Amino acid sequence: MSPFLWFIYGALSAYGAYILHHIIKKHRENKRLRVELRERLRQTNTEPLTVTVSPEGYVLRHGGDIVITTASTPTSGYVQFGNGSNILSETAQRYNAARERSRELLLRFLDAEQAKQLADGNSFITTSLSGRKWEIRQCGIDLLDDIGDRIRSYCYLADEAEGLPVYDQMLARKLMVEHHEGQILRDGVVTYDRDAPRYHIETLPNGARVIAPRRYFRTVNNE
Amino acid sequence: MGKLTILDRTGDSEVSWTPGDVQSAKEAAIRFKEMTDDKGYLAFRADKEGNGTAPIKEFDPEAEEILMLPRMVGG
């Protein structure tokens, strides 16, 4: 075999050994992290599970660790932790029990029509003292017009440090709509406004006008 | 029998008192004051069937149920 082929053979062998070394190293690192995570969860098992809900999604925290984060709020069903450890399963059970308990409490404060709306669509409609209709959703509140179309959406929730189950959040929103509507209008974060202009118009120094959807001008909107 | 229903991460927790029993009502009133004054909770008087609620500022020993919500914020 020519020296050149020997060289190629040697180089490929060295590269293969290098790749194998990194695969083994990564495998060991992953194993170490799994053991460490399991140990940390065991140590923090007494820590409460907190749930943070926002328009962007929801985050579950157990101790100092984020257990689950997702871009969409679950509209039905319960948390499952797949094939995780028993500790995670226990955490899921506590979360599900709290969720079920909060659902039972909420149902005590809904009339038959609202309970049906909740069962059908995970939201219900209630009326404030001013006569405005509001749709209470799992992840916010919608102010409705006379025919039930959405005028504005608000993100408004119980202090997140309390980590309330989702149906407790809905009950809290219901009571606030019915008795403290002004606070929602004042403090709620508007996440949708039907009457807001959809386009931003800006005149550049050279006189040209730029017209673009407002989402491309987030900084401008926030000012 | 009256009860404070405090919304929390377990769903809710309850503190009950018996009308006419000064001691149990006093303990519930202390808890009510702690939650509203120190933690900023909001209180609503309700009947046990959930028909009708009304905001309250002071502990009402005659209430059938008092619901307590954590401070609400824009998110």
PDB file of C-alpha atoms in Angstrom:
ATOM      1  CA  MET A   1       0.000   0.000   0.000  1.00  0.00           C
ATOM      2  CA  SER A   2       1.307   3.414  -0.887  1.00  0.00           C
ATOM      3  CA  PRO A   3       2.308   5.886   1.841  1.00  0.00           C
ATOM      4  CA  PHE A   4      -0.556   8.120   0.755  1.00  0.00           C
ATOM      5  CA  LEU A   5      -3.140   5.404   1.402  1.00  0.00           C
ATOM      6  CA  TRP A   6      -1.506   4.659   4.735  1.00  0.00           C
ATOM      7  CA  PHE A   7      -1.860   8.312   5.573  1.00  0.00           C
ATOM      8  CA  ILE A   8      -5.571   8.349   4.617  1.00  0.00           C
ATOM      9  CA  TYR A   9      -6.148   5.148   6.626  1.00  0.00           C
ATOM     10  CA  GLY A  10      -4.436   6.637   9.669  1.00  0.00           C
ATOM     11  CA  ALA A  11      -6.312   9.912   9.425  1.00  0.00           C
ATOM     12  CA  LEU A  12      -9.706   8.158   9.174  1.00  0.00           C
ATOM     13  CA  SER A  13      -8.870   5.935  12.139  1.00  0.00           C
ATOM     14  CA  ALA A  14      -7.874   8.921  14.229  1.00  0.00           C
ATOM     15  CA  TYR A  15     -11.060  10.785  13.263  1.00  0.00           C
ATOM     16  CA  GLY A  16     -13.177   7.735  14.118  1.00  0.00           C
ATOM     17  CA  ALA A  17     -11.486   7.429  17.486  1.00  0.00           C
ATOM     18  CA  TYR A  18     -12.071  11.124  18.093  1.00  0.00           C
ATOM     19  CA  ILE A  19     -15.818  10.834  17.306  1.00  0.00           C
ATOM     20  CA  LEU A  20     -16.162   7.713  19.470  1.00  0.00           C
ATOM     21  CA  HIS A  21     -14.436   9.465  22.338  1.00  0.00           C
ATOM     22  CA  HIS A  22     -16.933  12.348  22.169  1.00  0.00           C
ATOM     23  CA  ILE A  23     -19.946  10.037  21.973  1.00  0.00           C
ATOM     24  CA  ILE A  24     -18.791   8.208  25.101  1.00  0.00           C
ATOM     25  CA  LYS A  25     -18.041  11.517  26.838  1.00  0.00           C
ATOM     26  CA  LYS A  26     -21.512  12.907  25.995  1.00  0.00           C
ATOM     27  CA  HIS A  27     -23.183   9.701  27.176  1.00  0.00           C
ATOM     28  CA  ARG A  28     -21.363   9.892  30.518  1.00  0.00           C
ATOM     29  CA  GLU A  29     -22.236  13.556  30.901  1.00  0.00           C
ATOM     30  CA  ASN A  30     -25.940  12.880  30.236  1.00  0.00           C
ATOM     31  CA  LYS A  31     -25.903  10.052  32.749  1.00  0.00           C
ATOM     32  CA  ARG A  32     -24.306  12.318  35.357  1.00  0.00           C
ATOM     33  CA  LEU A  33     -26.919  15.014  34.729  1.00  0.00           C
ATOM     34  CA  ARG A  34     -29.779  12.522  35.051  1.00  0.00           C
ATOM     35  CA  VAL A  35     -28.448  11.310  38.403  1.00  0.00           C
ATOM     36  CA  GLU A  36     -27.931  14.883  39.581  1.00  0.00           C
ATOM     37  CA  LEU A  37     -31.449  15.944  38.533  1.00  0.00           C
ATOM     38  CA  ARG A  38     -32.978  12.919  40.258  1.00  0.00           C
ATOM     39  CA  GLU A  39     -31.078  13.744  43.432  1.00  0.00           C
ATOM     40  CA  ARG A  40     -32.054  17.408  43.341  1.00  0.00           C
ATOM     41  CA  LEU A  41     -35.725  16.498  42.846  1.00  0.00           C
ATOM     42  CA  ARG A  42     -35.474  14.095  45.769  1.00  0.00           C
ATOM     43  CA  GLN A  43     -34.033  16.830  47.955  1.00  0.00           C
ATOM     44  CA  THR A  44     -36.655  19.365  46.860  1.00  0.00           C
ATOM     45  CA  ASN A  45     -39.587  16.987  46.953  1.00  0.00           C
ATOM     46  CA  THR A  46     -41.167  19.000  49.743  1.00  0.00           C
ATOM     47  CA  GLU A  47     -41.079  22.117  47.578  1.00  0.00           C
ATOM     48  CA  PRO A  48     -44.452  23.135  46.188  1.00  0.00           C
ATOM     49  CA  LEU A  49     -45.303  22.910  42.533  1.00  0.00           C
ATOM     50  CA  THR A  50     -46.031  26.335  41.128  1.00  0.00           C
ATOM     51  CA  VAL A  51     -47.781  27.077  37.884  1.00  0.00           C
ATOM     52  CA  THR A  52     -47.311  30.313  36.037  1.00  0.00           C
ATOM     53  CA  VAL A  53     -49.862  31.094  33.376  1.00  0.00           C
ATOM     54  CA  SER A  54     -49.420  33.790  30.765  1.00  0.00           C
ATOM     55  CA  PRO A  55     -50.710  34.423  27.254  1.00  0.00           C
ATOM     56  CA  GLU A  56     -47.529  32.846  25.923  1.00  0.00           C
ATOM     57  CA  GLY A  57     -48.069  29.593  27.734  1.00  0.00           C
ATOM     58  CA  TYR A  58     -47.539  28.045  31.105  1.00  0.00           C
ATOM     59  CA  VAL A  59     -44.580  26.975  33.182  1.00  0.00           C
ATOM     60  CA  LEU A  60     -44.483  24.458  35.999  1.00  0.00           C
ATOM     61  CA  ARG A  61     -41.780  24.926  38.594  1.00  0.00           C
ATOM     62  CA  HIS A  62     -40.816  22.361  41.187  1.00  0.00           C
ATOM     63  CA  GLY A  63     -38.371  23.734  43.701  1.00  0.00           C
ATOM     64  CA  GLY A  64     -35.925  25.784  41.699  1.00  0.00           C
ATOM     65  CA  ASP A  65     -36.336  23.682  38.555  1.00  0.00           C
ATOM     66  CA  ILE A  66     -38.583  24.321  35.623  1.00  0.00           C
ATOM     67  CA  VAL A  67     -40.290  20.986  35.123  1.00  0.00           C
ATOM     68  CA  ILE A  68     -42.417  21.701  32.089  1.00  0.00           C
ATOM     69  CA  THR A  69     -42.811  24.686  29.873  1.00  0.00           C
ATOM     70  CA  THR A  70     -45.045  24.808  26.864  1.00  0.00           C
ATOM     71  CA  ALA A  71     -46.266  27.336  24.391  1.00  0.00           C
ATOM     72  CA  SER A  72     -49.912  26.539  24.868  1.00  0.00           C
ATOM     73  CA  THR A  73     -52.056  26.394  27.948  1.00  0.00           C
ATOM     74  CA  PRO A  74     -53.802  23.058  28.359  1.00  0.00           C
ATOM     75  CA  THR A  75     -57.503  23.529  27.845  1.00  0.00           C
ATOM     76  CA  SER A  76     -58.365  20.111  29.149  1.00  0.00           C
ATOM     77  CA  GLY A  77     -56.734  17.085  30.637  1.00  0.00           C
ATOM     78  CA  TYR A  78     -54.162  16.842  33.321  1.00  0.00           C
ATOM     79  CA  VAL A  79     -50.429  16.954  33.633  1.00  0.00           C
ATOM     80  CA  GLN A  80     -48.589  13.708  32.963  1.00  0.00           C
ATOM     81  CA  PHE A  81     -44.890  13.287  33.414  1.00  0.00           C
ATOM     82  CA  GLY A  82     -44.405  10.386  31.035  1.00  0.00           C
ATOM     83  CA  ASN A  83     -41.904   7.782  32.176  1.00  0.00           C
ATOM     84  CA  GLY A  84     -40.236  10.052  34.697  1.00  0.00           C
ATOM     85  CA  SER A  85     -39.314   9.172  38.233  1.00  0.00           C
ATOM     86  CA  ASN A  86     -41.810   8.441  40.972  1.00  0.00           C
ATOM     87  CA  ILE A  87     -41.033  11.841  42.431  1.00  0.00           C
ATOM     88  CA  LEU A  88     -42.291  13.544  39.310  1.00  0.00           C
ATOM     89  CA  SER A  89     -45.351  11.307  39.304  1.00  0.00           C
ATOM     90  CA  GLU A  90     -46.114  12.348  42.882  1.00  0.00           C
ATOM     91  CA  THR A  91     -45.733  15.973  41.877  1.00  0.00           C
ATOM     92  CA  ALA A  92     -48.137  15.432  39.002  1.00  0.00           C
ATOM     93  CA  GLN A  93     -50.614  13.777  41.332  1.00  0.00           C
ATOM     94  CA  ARG A  94     -50.498  16.735  43.723  1.00  0.00           C
ATOM     95  CA  TYR A  95     -50.981  19.137  40.833  1.00  0.00           C
ATOM     96  CA  ASN A  96     -53.893  17.135  39.435  1.00  0.00           C
ATOM     97  CA  ALA A  97     -55.537  16.843  42.863  1.00  0.00           C
ATOM     98  CA  ALA A  98     -55.303  20.628  43.324  1.00  0.00           C
ATOM     99  CA  ARG A  99     -56.718  21.167  39.861  1.00  0.00           C
ATOM    100  CA  GLU A 100     -59.659  18.850  40.543  1.00  0.00           C
ATOM    101  CA  ARG A 101     -60.340  20.482  43.910  1.00  0.00           C
ATOM    102  CA  SER A 102     -60.306  23.946  42.321  1.00  0.00           C
ATOM    103  CA  ARG A 103     -62.717  22.730  39.625  1.00  0.00           C
ATOM    104  CA  GLU A 104     -65.185  21.529  42.243  1.00  0.00           C
ATOM    105  CA  LEU A 105     -64.985  24.885  44.022  1.00  0.00           C
ATOM    106  CA  LEU A 106     -65.525  26.835  40.799  1.00  0.00           C
ATOM    107  CA  LEU A 107     -68.563  24.733  39.866  1.00  0.00           C
ATOM    108  CA  ARG A 108     -70.207  25.698  43.169  1.00  0.00           C
ATOM    109  CA  PHE A 109     -70.145  29.315  42.005  1.00  0.00           C
ATOM    110  CA  LEU A 110     -71.425  28.784  38.465  1.00  0.00           C
ATOM    111  CA  ASP A 111     -75.039  28.614  37.381  1.00  0.00           C
ATOM    112  CA  ALA A 112     -76.209  25.768  35.138  1.00  0.00           C
ATOM    113  CA  GLU A 113     -75.595  27.693  31.914  1.00  0.00           C
ATOM    114  CA  GLN A 114     -72.068  28.678  32.942  1.00  0.00           C
ATOM    115  CA  ALA A 115     -71.284  25.127  34.023  1.00  0.00           C
ATOM    116  CA  LYS A 116     -72.387  23.896  30.598  1.00  0.00           C
ATOM    117  CA  GLN A 117     -70.221  26.525  28.889  1.00  0.00           C
ATOM    118  CA  LEU A 118     -67.266  25.422  30.994  1.00  0.00           C
ATOM    119  CA  ALA A 119     -67.822  21.767  30.133  1.00  0.00           C
ATOM    120  CA  ASP A 120     -68.214  22.546  26.430  1.00  0.00           C
ATOM    121  CA  GLY A 121     -65.488  25.103  25.905  1.00  0.00           C
ATOM    122  CA  ASN A 122     -63.432  25.612  29.070  1.00  0.00           C
ATOM    123  CA  SER A 123     -64.695  29.154  29.428  1.00  0.00           C
ATOM    124  CA  PHE A 124     -67.892  30.837  30.600  1.00  0.00           C
ATOM    125  CA  ILE A 125     -69.593  34.202  30.376  1.00  0.00           C
ATOM    126  CA  THR A 126     -70.480  36.426  33.295  1.00  0.00           C
ATOM    127  CA  THR A 127     -71.842  39.949  33.636  1.00  0.00           C
ATOM    128  CA  SER A 128     -70.336  42.796  35.633  1.00  0.00           C
ATOM    129  CA  LEU A 129     -72.301  45.279  37.727  1.00  0.00           C
ATOM    130  CA  SER A 130     -72.016  47.759  34.856  1.00  0.00           C
ATOM    131  CA  GLY A 131     -73.807  45.295  32.575  1.00  0.00           C
ATOM    132  CA  ARG A 132     -70.770  44.448  30.439  1.00  0.00           C
ATOM    133  CA  LYS A 133     -70.369  40.839  29.411  1.00  0.00           C
ATOM    134  CA  TRP A 134     -67.037  39.124  30.002  1.00  0.00           C
ATOM    135  CA  GLU A 135     -65.783  35.729  28.948  1.00  0.00           C
ATOM    136  CA  ILE A 136     -63.674  34.108  31.637  1.00  0.00           C
ATOM    137  CA  ARG A 137     -61.046  31.910  30.055  1.00  0.00           C
ATOM    138  CA  GLN A 138     -58.355  29.697  31.552  1.00  0.00           C
ATOM    139  CA  CYS A 139     -55.663  32.112  30.481  1.00  0.00           C
ATOM    140  CA  GLY A 140     -57.281  35.537  30.528  1.00  0.00           C
ATOM    141  CA  ILE A 141     -60.508  37.490  30.201  1.00  0.00           C
ATOM    142  CA  ASP A 142     -62.324  38.843  27.165  1.00  0.00           C
ATOM    143  CA  LEU A 143     -64.570  41.887  27.185  1.00  0.00           C
ATOM    144  CA  LEU A 144     -67.459  41.165  24.808  1.00  0.00           C
ATOM    145  CA  ASP A 145     -69.824  43.385  22.840  1.00  0.00           C
ATOM    146  CA  ASP A 146     -73.599  42.984  22.740  1.00  0.00           C
ATOM    147  CA  ILE A 147     -73.493  40.172  20.210  1.00  0.00           C
ATOM    148  CA  GLY A 148     -70.722  38.314  22.013  1.00  0.00           C
ATOM    149  CA  ASP A 149     -67.788  39.330  19.829  1.00  0.00           C
ATOM    150  CA  ARG A 150     -64.490  40.021  21.535  1.00  0.00           C
ATOM    151  CA  ILE A 151     -63.631  43.701  22.001  1.00  0.00           C
ATOM    152  CA  ARG A 152     -60.527  43.355  24.140  1.00  0.00           C
ATOM    153  CA  SER A 153     -58.563  40.620  25.913  1.00  0.00           C
ATOM    154  CA  TYR A 154     -56.832  41.102  29.230  1.00  0.00           C
ATOM    155  CA  CYS A 155     -54.226  39.081  31.001  1.00  0.00           C
ATOM    156  CA  TYR A 156     -55.231  39.302  34.641  1.00  0.00           C
ATOM    157  CA  LEU A 157     -54.399  36.711  37.243  1.00  0.00           C
ATOM    158  CA  ALA A 158     -53.830  35.996  40.895  1.00  0.00           C
ATOM    159  CA  ASP A 159     -50.339  36.798  42.129  1.00  0.00           C
ATOM    160  CA  GLU A 160     -48.219  34.126  40.487  1.00  0.00           C
ATOM    161  CA  ALA A 161     -46.242  33.427  43.624  1.00  0.00           C
ATOM    162  CA  GLU A 162     -49.388  31.730  44.915  1.00  0.00           C
ATOM    163  CA  GLY A 163     -49.386  29.265  42.011  1.00  0.00           C
ATOM    164  CA  LEU A 164     -53.156  28.830  41.978  1.00  0.00           C
ATOM    165  CA  PRO A 165     -54.669  25.927  40.039  1.00  0.00           C
ATOM    166  CA  VAL A 166     -56.322  26.985  36.808  1.00  0.00           C
ATOM    167  CA  TYR A 167     -59.942  26.806  37.992  1.00  0.00           C
ATOM    168  CA  ASP A 168     -59.115  28.882  41.085  1.00  0.00           C
ATOM    169  CA  GLN A 169     -57.726  31.475  38.695  1.00  0.00           C
ATOM    170  CA  MET A 170     -61.016  31.402  36.783  1.00  0.00           C
ATOM    171  CA  LEU A 171     -63.040  31.794  39.985  1.00  0.00           C
ATOM    172  CA  ALA A 172     -60.841  34.708  41.045  1.00  0.00           C
ATOM    173  CA  ARG A 173     -61.369  36.392  37.645  1.00  0.00           C
ATOM    174  CA  LYS A 174     -65.118  35.828  37.863  1.00  0.00           C
ATOM    175  CA  LEU A 175     -65.338  37.505  41.262  1.00  0.00           C
ATOM    176  CA  MET A 176     -63.147  40.389  40.108  1.00  0.00           C
ATOM    177  CA  VAL A 177     -65.291  40.941  37.003  1.00  0.00           C
ATOM    178  CA  GLU A 178     -68.467  40.905  39.050  1.00  0.00           C
ATOM    179  CA  HIS A 179     -67.271  43.182  41.846  1.00  0.00           C
ATOM    180  CA  HIS A 180     -64.064  44.962  40.870  1.00  0.00           C
ATOM    181  CA  GLU A 181     -64.345  45.432  37.118  1.00  0.00           C
ATOM    182  CA  GLY A 182     -62.593  48.795  37.321  1.00  0.00           C
ATOM    183  CA  GLN A 183     -59.424  47.151  38.608  1.00  0.00           C
ATOM    184  CA  ILE A 184     -59.283  44.853  35.586  1.00  0.00           C
ATOM    185  CA  LEU A 185     -59.781  47.760  33.191  1.00  0.00           C
ATOM    186  CA  ARG A 186     -57.060  49.676  35.029  1.00  0.00           C
ATOM    187  CA  ASP A 187     -54.477  46.963  35.816  1.00  0.00           C
ATOM    188  CA  GLY A 188     -55.116  44.208  33.274  1.00  0.00           C
ATOM    189  CA  VAL A 189     -52.589  43.877  30.471  1.00  0.00           C
ATOM    190  CA  VAL A 190     -54.327  44.234  27.123  1.00  0.00           C
ATOM    191  CA  THR A 191     -53.323  41.369  24.843  1.00  0.00           C
ATOM    192  CA  TYR A 192     -55.834  42.080  22.085  1.00  0.00           C
ATOM    193  CA  ASP A 193     -57.736  45.205  21.112  1.00  0.00           C
ATOM    194  CA  ARG A 194     -60.213  45.011  18.265  1.00  0.00           C
ATOM    195  CA  ASP A 195     -60.249  48.767  17.801  1.00  0.00           C
ATOM    196  CA  ALA A 196     -56.500  49.305  17.798  1.00  0.00           C
ATOM    197  CA  PRO A 197     -55.013  50.218  14.416  1.00  0.00           C
ATOM    198  CA  ARG A 198     -53.650  47.148  12.695  1.00  0.00           C
ATOM    199  CA  TYR A 199     -50.998  49.053  10.791  1.00  0.00           C
ATOM    200  CA  HIS A 200     -48.266  51.413  11.857  1.00  0.00           C
ATOM    201  CA  ILE A 201     -47.493  54.360   9.582  1.00  0.00           C
ATOM    202  CA  GLU A 202     -44.188  56.157   9.877  1.00  0.00           C
ATOM    203  CA  THR A 203     -42.637  58.865   7.747  1.00  0.00           C
ATOM    204  CA  LEU A 204     -38.916  58.483   7.176  1.00  0.00           C
ATOM    205  CA  PRO A 205     -36.490  61.476   7.018  1.00  0.00           C
ATOM    206  CA  ASN A 206     -36.473  61.273   3.226  1.00  0.00           C
ATOM    207  CA  GLY A 207     -40.219  61.694   3.122  1.00  0.00           C
ATOM    208  CA  ALA A 208     -41.024  58.084   2.282  1.00  0.00           C
ATOM    209  CA  ARG A 209     -43.899  56.562   4.211  1.00  0.00           C
ATOM    210  CA  VAL A 210     -43.640  53.098   5.693  1.00  0.00           C
ATOM    211  CA  ILE A 211     -46.829  51.191   6.311  1.00  0.00           C
ATOM    212  CA  ALA A 212     -46.455  47.837   8.049  1.00  0.00           C
ATOM    213  CA  PRO A 213     -48.345  45.607  10.471  1.00  0.00           C
ATOM    214  CA  ARG A 214     -47.959  46.865  14.019  1.00  0.00           C
ATOM    215  CA  ARG A 215     -46.245  43.688  15.149  1.00  0.00           C
ATOM    216  CA  TYR A 216     -43.152  44.813  13.262  1.00  0.00           C
ATOM    217  CA  PHE A 217     -43.078  47.963  15.399  1.00  0.00           C
ATOM    218  CA  ARG A 218     -43.227  46.453  18.826  1.00  0.00           C
ATOM    219  CA  THR A 219     -40.760  48.945  20.283  1.00  0.00           C
ATOM    220  CA  VAL A 220     -42.758  51.846  18.955  1.00  0.00           C
ATOM    221  CA  ASN A 221     -45.974  50.371  20.345  1.00  0.00           C
ATOM    222  CA  ASN A 222     -44.502  50.006  23.784  1.00  0.00           C
ATOM    223  CA  GLU A 223     -43.506  53.636  24.066  1.00  0.00           C
TER     224      GLU A 223
ATOM    225  CA  MET B   1     -70.948  26.668  60.830  1.00  0.00           C
ATOM    226  CA  GLY B   2     -69.095  29.290  58.831  1.00  0.00           C
ATOM    227  CA  LYS B   3     -65.891  28.833  56.891  1.00  0.00           C
ATOM    228  CA  LEU B   4     -63.085  30.797  55.321  1.00  0.00           C
ATOM    229  CA  THR B   5     -62.180  29.305  51.955  1.00  0.00           C
ATOM    230  CA  ILE B   6     -58.694  30.467  51.051  1.00  0.00           C
ATOM    231  CA  LEU B   7     -57.602  29.869  47.454  1.00  0.00           C
ATOM    232  CA  ASP B   8     -54.100  28.433  47.372  1.00  0.00           C
ATOM    233  CA  ARG B   9     -51.857  26.081  45.441  1.00  0.00           C
ATOM    234  CA  THR B  10     -53.608  23.016  46.831  1.00  0.00           C
ATOM    235  CA  GLY B  11     -56.937  24.237  45.434  1.00  0.00           C
ATOM    236  CA  ASP B  12     -58.159  25.774  48.652  1.00  0.00           C
ATOM    237  CA  SER B  13     -57.812  25.448  52.400  1.00  0.00           C
ATOM    238  CA  GLU B  14     -60.530  26.021  54.956  1.00  0.00           C
ATOM    239  CA  VAL B  15     -60.798  27.592  58.378  1.00  0.00           C
ATOM    240  CA  SER B  16     -64.187  27.024  59.988  1.00  0.00           C
ATOM    241  CA  TRP B  17     -65.943  28.512  62.968  1.00  0.00           C
ATOM    242  CA  THR B  18     -69.199  27.936  64.814  1.00  0.00           C
ATOM    243  CA  PRO B  19     -71.555  30.896  65.243  1.00  0.00           C
ATOM    244  CA  GLY B  20     -71.835  31.591  68.947  1.00  0.00           C
ATOM    245  CA  ASP B  21     -68.454  30.014  69.677  1.00  0.00           C
ATOM    246  CA  VAL B  22     -66.417  33.097  70.430  1.00  0.00           C
ATOM    247  CA  GLN B  23     -63.059  31.315  70.384  1.00  0.00           C
ATOM    248  CA  SER B  24     -63.397  29.713  66.948  1.00  0.00           C
ATOM    249  CA  ALA B  25     -64.803  32.923  65.455  1.00  0.00           C
ATOM    250  CA  LYS B  26     -61.938  34.883  66.982  1.00  0.00           C
ATOM    251  CA  GLU B  27     -59.355  32.532  65.440  1.00  0.00           C
ATOM    252  CA  ALA B  28     -61.035  32.832  62.040  1.00  0.00           C
ATOM    253  CA  ALA B  29     -61.123  36.615  62.393  1.00  0.00           C
ATOM    254  CA  ILE B  30     -57.395  36.694  63.155  1.00  0.00           C
ATOM    255  CA  ARG B  31     -56.678  34.570  60.079  1.00  0.00           C
ATOM    256  CA  PHE B  32     -58.935  36.844  58.015  1.00  0.00           C
ATOM    257  CA  LYS B  33     -57.042  39.914  59.170  1.00  0.00           C
ATOM    258  CA  GLU B  34     -53.662  38.294  58.497  1.00  0.00           C
ATOM    259  CA  MET B  35     -54.657  37.411  54.959  1.00  0.00           C
ATOM    260  CA  THR B  36     -56.234  40.754  54.082  1.00  0.00           C
ATOM    261  CA  ASP B  37     -53.907  43.154  55.904  1.00  0.00           C
ATOM    262  CA  ASP B  38     -50.568  41.380  55.561  1.00  0.00           C
ATOM    263  CA  LYS B  39     -50.933  39.495  52.287  1.00  0.00           C
ATOM    264  CA  GLY B  40     -53.356  41.730  50.410  1.00  0.00           C
ATOM    265  CA  TYR B  41     -56.032  39.073  49.936  1.00  0.00           C
ATOM    266  CA  LEU B  42     -59.517  40.099  48.817  1.00  0.00           C
ATOM    267  CA  ALA B  43     -62.535  38.747  50.673  1.00  0.00           C
ATOM    268  CA  PHE B  44     -66.007  37.923  49.371  1.00  0.00           C
ATOM    269  CA  ARG B  45     -68.972  36.830  51.397  1.00  0.00           C
ATOM    270  CA  ALA B  46     -70.909  33.965  49.821  1.00  0.00           C
ATOM    271  CA  ASP B  47     -73.689  31.599  50.717  1.00  0.00           C
ATOM    272  CA  LYS B  48     -72.903  27.901  50.672  1.00  0.00           C
ATOM    273  CA  GLU B  49     -74.670  27.234  47.394  1.00  0.00           C
ATOM    274  CA  GLY B  50     -72.606  29.910  45.691  1.00  0.00           C
ATOM    275  CA  ASN B  51     -75.669  32.039  44.967  1.00  0.00           C
ATOM    276  CA  GLY B  52     -74.525  35.603  45.263  1.00  0.00           C
ATOM    277  CA  THR B  53     -71.241  36.997  46.453  1.00  0.00           C
ATOM    278  CA  ALA B  54     -70.346  40.385  47.875  1.00  0.00           C
ATOM    279  CA  PRO B  55     -66.970  41.950  48.671  1.00  0.00           C
ATOM    280  CA  ILE B  56     -66.285  42.573  52.346  1.00  0.00           C
ATOM    281  CA  LYS B  57     -63.547  44.403  54.215  1.00  0.00           C
ATOM    282  CA  GLU B  58     -64.167  43.105  57.713  1.00  0.00           C
ATOM    283  CA  PHE B  59     -64.642  39.595  59.038  1.00  0.00           C
ATOM    284  CA  ASP B  60     -68.331  38.703  59.246  1.00  0.00           C
ATOM    285  CA  PRO B  61     -69.035  35.989  61.861  1.00  0.00           C
ATOM    286  CA  GLU B  62     -72.574  35.596  60.487  1.00  0.00           C
ATOM    287  CA  ALA B  63     -71.363  34.681  56.984  1.00  0.00           C
ATOM    288  CA  GLU B  64     -71.895  31.132  55.779  1.00  0.00           C
ATOM    289  CA  GLU B  65     -68.727  31.255  53.713  1.00  0.00           C
ATOM    290  CA  ILE B  66     -66.014  33.801  53.028  1.00  0.00           C
ATOM    291  CA  LEU B  67     -63.906  33.331  49.905  1.00  0.00           C
ATOM    292  CA  MET B  68     -60.402  34.761  49.977  1.00  0.00           C
ATOM    293  CA  LEU B  69     -58.443  35.498  46.805  1.00  0.00           C
ATOM    294  CA  PRO B  70     -54.783  36.400  46.477  1.00  0.00           C
ATOM    295  CA  ARG B  71     -53.894  39.830  45.159  1.00  0.00           C
ATOM    296  CA  MET B  72     -54.769  40.122  41.458  1.00  0.00           C
ATOM    297  CA  VAL B  73     -52.339  41.592  38.955  1.00  0.00           C
ATOM    298  CA  GLY B  74     -52.030  42.241  35.238  1.00  0.00           C
ATOM    299  CA  GLY B  75     -49.754  39.610  33.726  1.00  0.00           C
TER     300      GLY B  75
END
